[in-house]
Coordinates of C-alpha atoms and ligand atoms in Angstrom, one line a residue:
M1 CA 115.1 72.4 98.6
K2 CA 116.0 71.7 95.0
P3 CA 113.4 71.7 92.1
K4 CA 112.7 68.3 90.6
N5 CA 114.4 69.1 87.3
N6 CA 117.2 71.3 88.9
E7 CA 115.9 74.2 86.8
T8 CA 117.2 77.7 87.4
L9 CA 115.5 80.5 85.5
L10 CA 117.9 83.3 84.5
N11 CA 117.2 86.9 83.6
F12 CA 116.7 87.4 79.8
I13 CA 118.9 90.3 78.5
D14 CA 119.9 91.3 75.0
G15 CA 118.3 88.3 73.3
D16 CA 119.6 85.6 75.7
F17 CA 119.7 84.3 79.2
A18 CA 122.2 86.1 81.4
A19 CA 123.7 84.9 84.7
N20 CA 123.9 87.2 87.7
Q21 CA 127.1 87.8 89.7
S22 CA 125.6 87.8 93.2
G23 CA 124.3 84.2 93.0
K24 CA 121.1 85.3 94.7
T25 CA 118.0 83.3 93.8
F26 CA 114.4 82.9 94.9
D27 CA 112.0 80.0 94.7
V28 CA 108.8 79.6 92.7
F29 CA 106.2 77.1 93.9
N30 CA 103.3 75.3 92.2
P31 CA 100.2 76.6 94.0
A32 CA 98.3 73.4 93.2
T33 CA 100.8 71.0 94.8
G34 CA 103.0 73.2 97.0
E35 CA 106.0 71.8 95.3
L36 CA 109.1 73.8 94.4
L37 CA 108.8 74.3 90.6
Y38 CA 112.2 76.1 89.9
V39 CA 114.5 78.7 91.3
V40 CA 115.1 82.1 89.7
E41 CA 118.1 84.3 89.6
E42 CA 117.5 87.8 91.0
A43 CA 118.5 90.8 88.9
D44 CA 121.6 92.1 90.7
K45 CA 123.7 95.2 89.9
H46 CA 125.4 93.5 86.9
I47 CA 122.1 92.4 85.3
R48 CA 120.5 95.8 85.9
E49 CA 123.4 97.5 84.2
I50 CA 123.4 95.3 81.1
A51 CA 119.6 95.5 80.9
I52 CA 119.7 99.3 80.7
D53 CA 122.6 99.3 78.2
S54 CA 121.1 96.8 75.9
A55 CA 117.6 98.5 76.0
K56 CA 119.4 101.8 75.1
R57 CA 121.3 100.3 72.2
A58 CA 118.2 98.5 70.9
F59 CA 116.1 101.7 71.1
K60 CA 118.4 103.4 68.6
L61 CA 117.7 100.7 66.1
W62 CA 114.1 99.7 66.8
S63 CA 112.8 103.3 67.0
Q64 CA 114.3 104.0 63.5
R65 CA 112.8 100.9 61.8
P66 CA 109.8 101.9 59.6
A67 CA 106.6 101.2 61.5
V68 CA 105.5 98.7 58.8
E69 CA 108.6 96.6 59.5
R70 CA 108.1 96.7 63.2
S71 CA 104.5 95.6 62.5
R72 CA 105.6 92.7 60.3
I73 CA 108.0 91.4 63.0
L74 CA 105.5 91.7 65.8
L75 CA 102.9 89.8 63.7
C76 CA 105.5 86.9 63.4
A77 CA 105.5 86.9 67.2
V78 CA 101.7 86.7 67.2
S79 CA 101.9 83.5 65.0
E80 CA 104.6 82.1 67.2
L81 CA 102.4 82.6 70.3
R82 CA 99.4 81.0 68.7
K83 CA 101.6 78.0 67.5
R84 CA 102.9 77.5 71.0
N85 CA 99.5 78.1 72.7
N86 CA 99.3 74.7 74.5
E87 CA 102.9 74.6 75.7
L88 CA 102.6 78.2 77.1
A89 CA 99.2 77.5 78.6
R90 CA 100.7 74.6 80.5
I91 CA 103.5 76.9 81.9
E92 CA 100.9 79.4 83.0
C93 CA 98.8 76.7 84.6
L94 CA 101.8 75.4 86.6
D95 CA 102.9 78.9 87.7
T96 CA 99.5 80.3 88.6
G97 CA 97.4 77.3 89.8
K98 CA 94.7 78.3 87.3
P99 CA 92.9 75.5 85.3
L100 CA 94.6 74.4 82.1
Q101 CA 91.0 74.6 80.6
E102 CA 91.2 78.4 81.1
T103 CA 94.8 79.1 80.2
T104 CA 94.5 77.0 77.0
E105 CA 91.5 79.1 75.9
V106 CA 92.2 82.6 77.3
D107 CA 95.6 83.5 78.6
V108 CA 97.9 83.1 75.6
A109 CA 95.1 83.9 73.1
T110 CA 94.2 87.2 74.6
G111 CA 97.9 88.2 74.8
A112 CA 98.3 87.3 71.1
D113 CA 95.2 89.3 70.2
V114 CA 96.5 92.5 71.8
L115 CA 99.9 92.1 70.2
E116 CA 98.2 91.6 66.8
F117 CA 96.0 94.7 67.4
F118 CA 98.9 97.0 68.2
A119 CA 101.1 95.5 65.5
C120 CA 98.4 96.4 62.9
L121 CA 98.0 99.9 64.3
A122 CA 101.8 100.7 64.3
P123 CA 101.9 102.0 60.7
T124 CA 98.7 104.1 61.2
Q125 CA 100.4 106.6 63.4
T126 CA 100.6 110.0 61.8
G127 CA 101.3 113.6 62.9
Q128 CA 99.5 116.7 61.6
Q129 CA 100.5 119.7 59.6
Q130 CA 99.1 123.2 59.7
S131 CA 99.9 126.5 58.0
V132 CA 100.3 129.5 60.4
G133 CA 100.6 132.6 58.2
D134 CA 103.5 132.1 55.8
D135 CA 105.0 129.6 58.1
F136 CA 103.8 126.1 59.0
Y137 CA 104.4 123.5 61.6
Y138 CA 104.1 119.7 61.7
T139 CA 104.0 117.2 64.5
R140 CA 105.7 113.9 64.9
K141 CA 104.7 111.0 67.2
E142 CA 108.0 109.9 68.6
P143 CA 108.5 106.9 71.0
L144 CA 109.4 107.7 74.6
G145 CA 112.5 105.5 75.0
I146 CA 113.0 102.7 77.5
C147 CA 109.7 101.8 79.1
A148 CA 109.4 99.6 82.2
G149 CA 106.6 97.0 82.7
I150 CA 105.8 95.6 86.1
G151 CA 103.3 92.8 86.2
A152 CA 101.0 91.0 88.7
W153 CA 100.8 87.2 89.0
N154 CA 97.2 86.5 87.9
Y155 CA 97.8 86.7 84.1
P156 CA 101.6 86.6 83.7
L157 CA 102.0 86.2 80.0
Q158 CA 98.9 88.2 79.1
I159 CA 100.0 91.2 81.2
A160 CA 103.5 91.1 79.5
C161 CA 101.8 91.1 76.1
W162 CA 99.4 93.9 77.0
K163 CA 102.2 96.1 78.1
S164 CA 104.8 95.3 75.5
A165 CA 102.5 95.4 72.5
P166 CA 101.8 99.1 72.4
A167 CA 105.2 100.0 73.7
L168 CA 107.1 98.0 71.0
A169 CA 104.6 98.9 68.2
A170 CA 105.3 102.6 68.9
G171 CA 109.1 102.0 68.7
N172 CA 110.0 101.9 72.4
T173 CA 112.0 99.2 74.1
M174 CA 110.8 97.6 77.3
I175 CA 112.4 96.1 80.5
F176 CA 109.8 93.9 82.1
K177 CA 109.7 92.7 85.6
P178 CA 107.1 89.9 86.1
S179 CA 105.7 89.0 89.5
E180 CA 108.2 87.0 91.5
K181 CA 105.5 84.4 91.9
T182 CA 105.1 83.8 88.2
P183 CA 108.2 84.8 86.3
R184 CA 108.1 82.3 83.4
G185 CA 105.3 83.8 81.2
A186 CA 107.2 87.0 80.4
T187 CA 110.4 85.0 79.9
E188 CA 108.7 82.8 77.4
L189 CA 107.4 85.9 75.6
A190 CA 110.9 87.3 75.4
K191 CA 112.0 84.0 73.7
V192 CA 109.0 84.3 71.3
F193 CA 110.1 87.8 70.4
I194 CA 113.6 86.7 69.6
D195 CA 112.4 83.8 67.5
A196 CA 110.1 86.2 65.6
G197 CA 113.0 88.5 64.7
V198 CA 112.5 91.3 67.3
P199 CA 116.1 92.6 67.8
P200 CA 117.9 91.7 71.0
G201 CA 117.4 94.2 73.8
V202 CA 114.0 95.4 72.6
F203 CA 112.3 93.3 75.3
N204 CA 114.5 92.4 78.4
V205 CA 113.1 90.5 81.4
V206 CA 114.5 91.1 84.9
H207 CA 113.5 89.1 87.9
G208 CA 113.0 90.0 91.5
E209 CA 110.7 91.4 94.2
A210 CA 109.7 94.9 95.2
E211 CA 113.3 96.1 95.3
V212 CA 113.9 95.4 91.6
G213 CA 110.5 97.0 90.8
A214 CA 111.5 100.1 92.8
W215 CA 114.9 100.3 91.0
L216 CA 113.0 100.4 87.7
T217 CA 110.6 103.1 88.8
G218 CA 113.4 105.3 90.1
H219 CA 115.8 104.9 87.2
K220 CA 116.7 108.1 85.3
D221 CA 117.0 106.4 81.9
I222 CA 113.5 104.9 82.0
A223 CA 110.9 107.1 80.5
K224 CA 107.6 105.4 81.5
V225 CA 106.3 102.7 83.9
S226 CA 103.3 100.6 83.1
F227 CA 102.3 98.9 86.3
T228 CA 99.7 96.2 87.2
G229 CA 99.1 95.4 90.8
E230 CA 97.5 96.5 94.0
V231 CA 96.4 100.1 94.8
G232 CA 99.0 100.4 97.6
T233 CA 101.9 99.2 95.4
G234 CA 100.7 101.5 92.6
R235 CA 101.0 104.5 95.0
K236 CA 104.6 103.5 95.7
V237 CA 105.3 103.1 92.0
M238 CA 103.9 106.6 91.3
E239 CA 106.0 108.1 94.1
G240 CA 109.1 106.4 92.7
S241 CA 108.3 107.6 89.2
A242 CA 107.8 111.1 90.4
S243 CA 111.6 111.4 91.2
T244 CA 112.2 111.7 87.5
L245 CA 108.7 112.7 86.4
K246 CA 108.1 109.6 84.5
D247 CA 104.8 108.9 82.6
V248 CA 102.8 106.2 84.3
T249 CA 100.0 103.7 83.4
M250 CA 98.4 102.2 86.5
E251 CA 96.2 99.1 86.3
L252 CA 95.1 98.6 89.9
G253 CA 92.6 96.8 92.0
G254 CA 88.8 97.0 92.2
K255 CA 85.7 96.3 94.2
S256 CA 83.3 96.2 91.4
P257 CA 79.5 96.1 91.6
L258 CA 77.1 94.0 89.5
L259 CA 73.5 95.3 89.5
V260 CA 70.9 92.7 88.8
F261 CA 67.5 94.4 88.1
D262 CA 64.1 92.6 88.5
D263 CA 63.7 92.3 84.7
A264 CA 67.0 90.6 84.2
D265 CA 67.3 87.1 82.7
I266 CA 68.1 85.3 86.0
E267 CA 70.2 82.5 84.6
E268 CA 72.3 85.0 82.6
A269 CA 72.7 87.2 85.6
I270 CA 73.9 84.3 87.6
S271 CA 76.3 83.4 84.8
G272 CA 77.7 87.0 85.1
A273 CA 78.0 86.8 88.8
M274 CA 79.7 83.4 88.7
L275 CA 82.1 84.5 85.9
G276 CA 82.9 87.7 87.8
N277 CA 83.7 85.9 91.0
F278 CA 84.9 82.4 90.3
Y279 CA 86.7 82.6 87.0
S280 CA 90.5 82.2 87.7
Q281 CA 89.3 81.2 91.2
G282 CA 88.4 84.8 91.8
E283 CA 91.8 86.2 91.2
V284 CA 90.7 88.8 88.6
C285 CA 91.0 92.6 89.1
T286 CA 87.6 93.4 87.5
N287 CA 85.6 90.9 89.6
C288 CA 82.1 91.9 90.6
T289 CA 82.5 91.0 94.2
R290 CA 79.5 93.1 95.2
V291 CA 76.4 91.6 93.6
Y292 CA 73.3 93.8 94.2
V293 CA 70.1 91.9 93.5
H294 CA 66.7 93.5 93.3
D295 CA 64.4 92.5 96.2
A296 CA 61.7 91.1 93.8
I297 CA 64.1 88.3 92.5
Y298 CA 66.4 88.0 95.4
D299 CA 65.2 84.6 96.7
T300 CA 64.9 83.0 93.3
F301 CA 68.4 84.3 92.4
L302 CA 69.9 82.7 95.5
V303 CA 68.3 79.3 95.0
R304 CA 69.8 79.0 91.5
L305 CA 73.1 80.6 92.4
K306 CA 73.6 78.0 95.2
E307 CA 72.6 75.1 92.9
R308 CA 74.9 76.1 90.1
T309 CA 77.8 76.9 92.4
E310 CA 77.5 73.6 94.1
Q311 CA 76.9 71.5 91.0
N312 CA 78.9 73.1 88.2
I313 CA 82.2 74.1 89.8
I314 CA 84.9 71.4 89.5
T315 CA 87.8 71.9 91.8
G316 CA 91.0 69.8 91.4
D317 CA 94.3 69.3 89.7
P318 CA 94.4 72.3 87.3
L319 CA 96.2 70.2 84.7
D320 CA 93.1 68.0 84.4
L321 CA 91.1 69.5 81.6
S322 CA 87.8 68.9 83.4
T323 CA 88.8 71.2 86.3
N324 CA 87.3 74.6 86.1
F325 CA 88.4 76.1 89.4
G326 CA 92.0 76.1 90.6
A327 CA 94.2 77.0 93.6
M328 CA 95.0 80.3 95.2
I329 CA 98.4 81.6 94.1
S330 CA 100.2 81.0 97.4
K331 CA 99.7 79.8 101.0
E332 CA 100.1 83.5 102.1
H333 CA 97.3 84.6 99.7
H334 CA 95.1 81.6 100.7
D335 CA 95.4 82.7 104.4
L336 CA 94.6 86.3 103.5
V337 CA 91.4 85.2 101.6
M338 CA 90.4 82.9 104.5
G339 CA 91.0 85.9 106.9
Y340 CA 88.4 87.8 104.9
I341 CA 85.9 84.9 105.0
Q342 CA 86.3 84.8 108.8
K343 CA 85.7 88.6 108.9
G344 CA 82.6 88.1 106.8
K345 CA 81.2 85.5 109.3
F346 CA 82.2 87.7 112.3
E347 CA 80.5 90.8 110.9
G348 CA 77.2 88.9 110.4
A349 CA 77.1 88.0 106.7
K350 CA 75.3 84.7 106.1
L351 CA 77.0 81.9 104.2
L352 CA 75.0 80.5 101.3
T353 CA 77.7 78.1 100.2
G354 CA 81.5 77.5 100.7
G355 CA 83.5 79.3 103.3
D356 CA 86.3 76.8 103.9
S357 CA 89.7 75.7 102.6
F358 CA 89.5 72.6 100.5
S359 CA 91.7 69.6 99.6
P360 CA 90.6 68.0 96.4
D361 CA 91.7 64.3 96.0
S362 CA 93.6 65.1 92.9
A363 CA 95.6 67.9 94.5
P364 CA 95.5 67.4 98.2
K365 CA 98.4 69.8 99.0
G366 CA 97.3 72.8 97.0
Y367 CA 96.0 76.1 98.3
F368 CA 92.4 75.7 97.5
I369 CA 89.4 77.6 98.8
Q370 CA 85.7 76.7 98.2
P371 CA 83.8 79.0 95.9
T372 CA 82.1 81.1 98.6
V373 CA 78.9 83.2 98.6
F374 CA 77.8 85.4 101.4
I375 CA 74.3 86.7 101.4
D376 CA 72.3 89.4 103.3
C377 CA 75.5 91.5 103.2
T378 CA 75.5 95.2 104.1
D379 CA 77.6 97.9 102.5
N380 CA 79.8 98.6 105.4
M381 CA 81.1 95.0 105.9
T382 CA 84.8 94.6 105.3
I383 CA 84.1 91.9 102.6
C384 CA 82.0 94.6 100.7
R385 CA 84.6 97.3 101.0
E386 CA 88.0 95.8 100.5
E387 CA 89.4 93.9 97.5
I388 CA 89.7 90.2 98.5
F389 CA 91.1 88.8 95.2
G390 CA 89.7 85.4 95.8
P391 CA 86.5 83.4 95.2
V392 CA 84.3 85.3 97.7
M393 CA 81.0 86.8 96.4
S394 CA 78.9 89.1 98.5
V395 CA 75.2 89.4 97.6
L396 CA 73.3 92.5 98.7
R397 CA 69.6 93.4 98.4
F398 CA 68.3 96.6 96.8
Y399 CA 64.9 98.2 96.1
D400 CA 65.3 101.0 93.5
E401 CA 67.5 102.3 90.8
D402 CA 68.8 105.6 92.4
E403 CA 69.5 103.8 95.6
V404 CA 71.6 101.0 94.0
I405 CA 73.6 103.5 91.8
R406 CA 74.5 105.5 94.9
R407 CA 75.5 102.4 96.8
A408 CA 77.5 100.9 93.8
N409 CA 79.4 104.2 93.5
D410 CA 80.2 104.4 97.2
S411 CA 83.8 103.0 96.8
A412 CA 87.2 104.5 96.6
M413 CA 87.8 102.2 93.6
G414 CA 86.2 102.3 90.2
L415 CA 87.6 99.6 87.9
A416 CA 84.5 97.9 86.5
A417 CA 80.7 97.4 86.9
G418 CA 77.9 95.4 85.4
V419 CA 74.3 95.9 84.7
M420 CA 71.8 93.0 84.1
S421 CA 68.5 94.2 82.7
K422 CA 66.3 93.6 79.6
D423 CA 65.3 97.3 79.6
I424 CA 67.8 98.9 77.2
R425 CA 67.0 102.4 78.3
R426 CA 67.6 101.6 82.0
A427 CA 70.7 99.6 81.2
H428 CA 72.4 102.5 79.4
R429 CA 71.0 105.1 81.9
V430 CA 72.6 103.2 84.8
A431 CA 75.9 102.4 83.0
Q432 CA 76.3 106.2 82.3
Q433 CA 76.0 106.9 86.0
L434 CA 78.3 104.2 87.3
Q435 CA 81.8 105.4 88.3
A436 CA 83.8 102.7 86.6
G437 CA 86.3 102.5 83.7
I438 CA 84.5 99.4 82.2
C439 CA 80.7 98.8 82.3
W440 CA 79.4 95.5 81.0
I441 CA 75.7 95.3 80.1
N442 CA 74.3 91.8 80.1
S443 CA 77.8 90.5 80.0
Y444 CA 80.8 90.3 82.3
G445 CA 84.6 90.1 82.1
T446 CA 85.1 90.0 78.3
S447 CA 88.0 92.3 77.3
P448 CA 88.7 92.4 73.6
A449 CA 91.9 94.0 72.3
E450 CA 89.8 96.8 70.7
M451 CA 88.3 98.0 74.0
P452 CA 90.2 100.3 76.3
V453 CA 90.5 99.0 79.9
G454 CA 91.5 100.9 83.0
G455 CA 90.1 102.3 86.2
F456 CA 88.3 105.4 87.5
K457 CA 89.2 106.8 91.0
M458 CA 91.9 104.7 92.8
S459 CA 91.7 101.8 90.3
G460 CA 94.1 103.3 87.8
V461 CA 95.6 105.9 85.6
G462 CA 95.7 105.7 81.8
R463 CA 94.3 102.8 79.8
E464 CA 95.5 99.5 78.2
N465 CA 94.2 98.2 74.9
G466 CA 92.1 100.2 72.4
I467 CA 93.4 102.7 69.9
E468 CA 94.1 105.5 72.5
T469 CA 96.7 103.4 74.3
L470 CA 99.2 103.7 71.4
D471 CA 99.4 107.4 72.0
Q472 CA 100.3 106.8 75.6
Y473 CA 103.6 105.3 74.3
T474 CA 104.5 108.3 72.2
Q475 CA 105.3 111.9 72.7
T476 CA 104.4 114.7 70.3
K477 CA 107.1 116.8 68.8
S478 CA 106.1 120.0 67.1
V479 CA 108.4 121.2 64.3
Y480 CA 107.9 124.9 63.3
V481 CA 109.2 125.9 59.9
G482 CA 110.0 129.6 59.2
M483 CA 109.3 130.4 55.5
I484 CA 110.1 134.1 55.5
K485 CA 113.1 136.1 56.8
L486 CA 113.2 136.0 60.6
E487 CA 112.6 139.4 62.1
S488 CA 114.3 140.4 65.3
P489 CA 114.3 143.5 67.6
F490 CA 117.9 142.8 68.5
Ligands
NAD1 P1 101.3 93.6 93.9 O1 101.0 95.0 93.9 O2 101.7 92.9 95.2 O3 102.6 93.3 92.9 C1 102.6 93.7 91.6 C2 104.0 93.8 91.1 O4 104.6 94.9 91.7 C3 104.9 92.6 91.3 O5 105.7 92.4 90.2 C4 105.7 93.1 92.5 O6 107.0 92.5 92.6 C5 105.9 94.6 92.2 N1 106.2 95.4 93.3 C6 105.9 95.2 94.6 N2 106.3 96.3 95.4 C7 106.9 97.2 94.5 C8 107.5 98.5 94.6 N3 107.6 99.1 95.8 N4 107.9 99.1 93.5 C9 107.8 98.5 92.3 N5 107.2 97.3 92.1 C10 106.8 96.6 93.2 O7 100.1 92.9 93.2 P2 99.9 91.3 93.0 O8 99.6 90.7 94.3 O9 101.0 90.8 92.1 O10 98.6 91.3 92.0 C11 97.3 91.4 92.5 C12 96.8 92.8 92.4 O11 96.9 93.2 91.0 C13 95.3 93.0 92.7 O12 95.1 94.2 93.5 C14 94.6 93.1 91.4 O13 93.4 93.8 91.4 C15 95.7 93.9 90.6 N6 95.5 93.7 89.1 C16 95.0 94.7 88.4 C17 94.7 94.5 87.0 C18 94.2 95.6 86.2 O14 94.2 95.5 84.9 N7 93.6 96.7 86.8 C19 95.0 93.3 86.4 C20 95.5 92.3 87.2 C21 95.8 92.5 88.6

């Protein structure tokens, strides 16, 4: 099969596209139409070698640039991203199957925000100095070297921004491997960096599947790996990184709870539940797929949830700006999510709405699934225990605060959680007991650049965004200075 426009996407090394020598390619499909979008050259031995060489050379220059200069250049990339918002949003929409309505508002903008945040922080990094007797020492925050970024397919350009921003701001270089399902976002970012004046080799993009990712994690010249993906893959990436004791950041999956108390504003709570299950057609790591609703408001909550889900969700061609619910990333993922829906039915959960595949008139060949709500779920059902990564909400009934906190925490994962309540003391008391890296109170899903994000338990290691993340891309060097004659027993 040939893509309509005969496009072949190449690896992006040392400031330009680079052809591989093996001739090996893989295909990328539009999830909303099933059509071949373009083919991509895999990073072979030649590409891998030049990627490392160029990142090494670039590190020598980039790490020596004054932080304020790096900041100025990265801020040019921020302007460029914002200028190209609509064009980039369209690329993300075609690759991911997400609504253009969303990618235009969120995907590029939140990537640019994080780049701006870390560009502004770059010149603020300082060491410390302390006297110790007659001598003294001082510390320097030095960059790590070449960092690897490995991305998931749900927010391709945003993930590439979130990983490269702190890395580059701190003076590192990065070799980024986007998901093989959505390789264009990171490539576009690489072009933006070059246009903005980031030197060639500071941000290289290599393409491929697990094998290319595994090569990065095992490579002796790579100092750190920042990974976004599934828990199981994260474990392999940590194992691979252990061979050279690399530093790792792991942004992994979740099975997050939303707790809706009896004093919550019901419409707002439903907004939170719908945002946290149906935004990006449910393909968001922090999704609150376990919605615990207090017995006193359970029935009212369900009536309005059904109405709003059936009336307000518009599924169709993601390029149509009125569409607010898109296609699953692939046929394979579509079938996986449908498998979970079958398990939910089999294990006795009741369907409130949805539960089937779907062929909208405007995109009849896409991999769509109806927004699905299961009710009367129990904690041990597969749909309440495993990450589905699709538009499948499970609603569970609860009776008291201690009980719901215990049930919410009964998960191997701990990425996010939400509390809906007008009682501020209760909301904070509960948030403090929830085992999750992010807790939203009367809100869900918002992730500003200033706020650290990452998981407790098996949902992750380290954080992205927020001031503390910059430190994760530096190492501290202590310099001890002797001011008096050095005594020695020898
Ligand atoms: P995935 O784990 O299948 O793949 C992620 C990346 O890892 C891809 O680039 C893939 O090619 C690469 N990879 C696969 N095997 C590898 C290996 N052995 N070594 C190195 N790299 C390897 O995940 P996905 O299906 O792309 O994304 C969905 C998952 O990502 C979900 O679990 C979701 O929760 C998670 N996610 C987490 C966050 C977060 O911030 N916590 C954000 C987005 C997505």
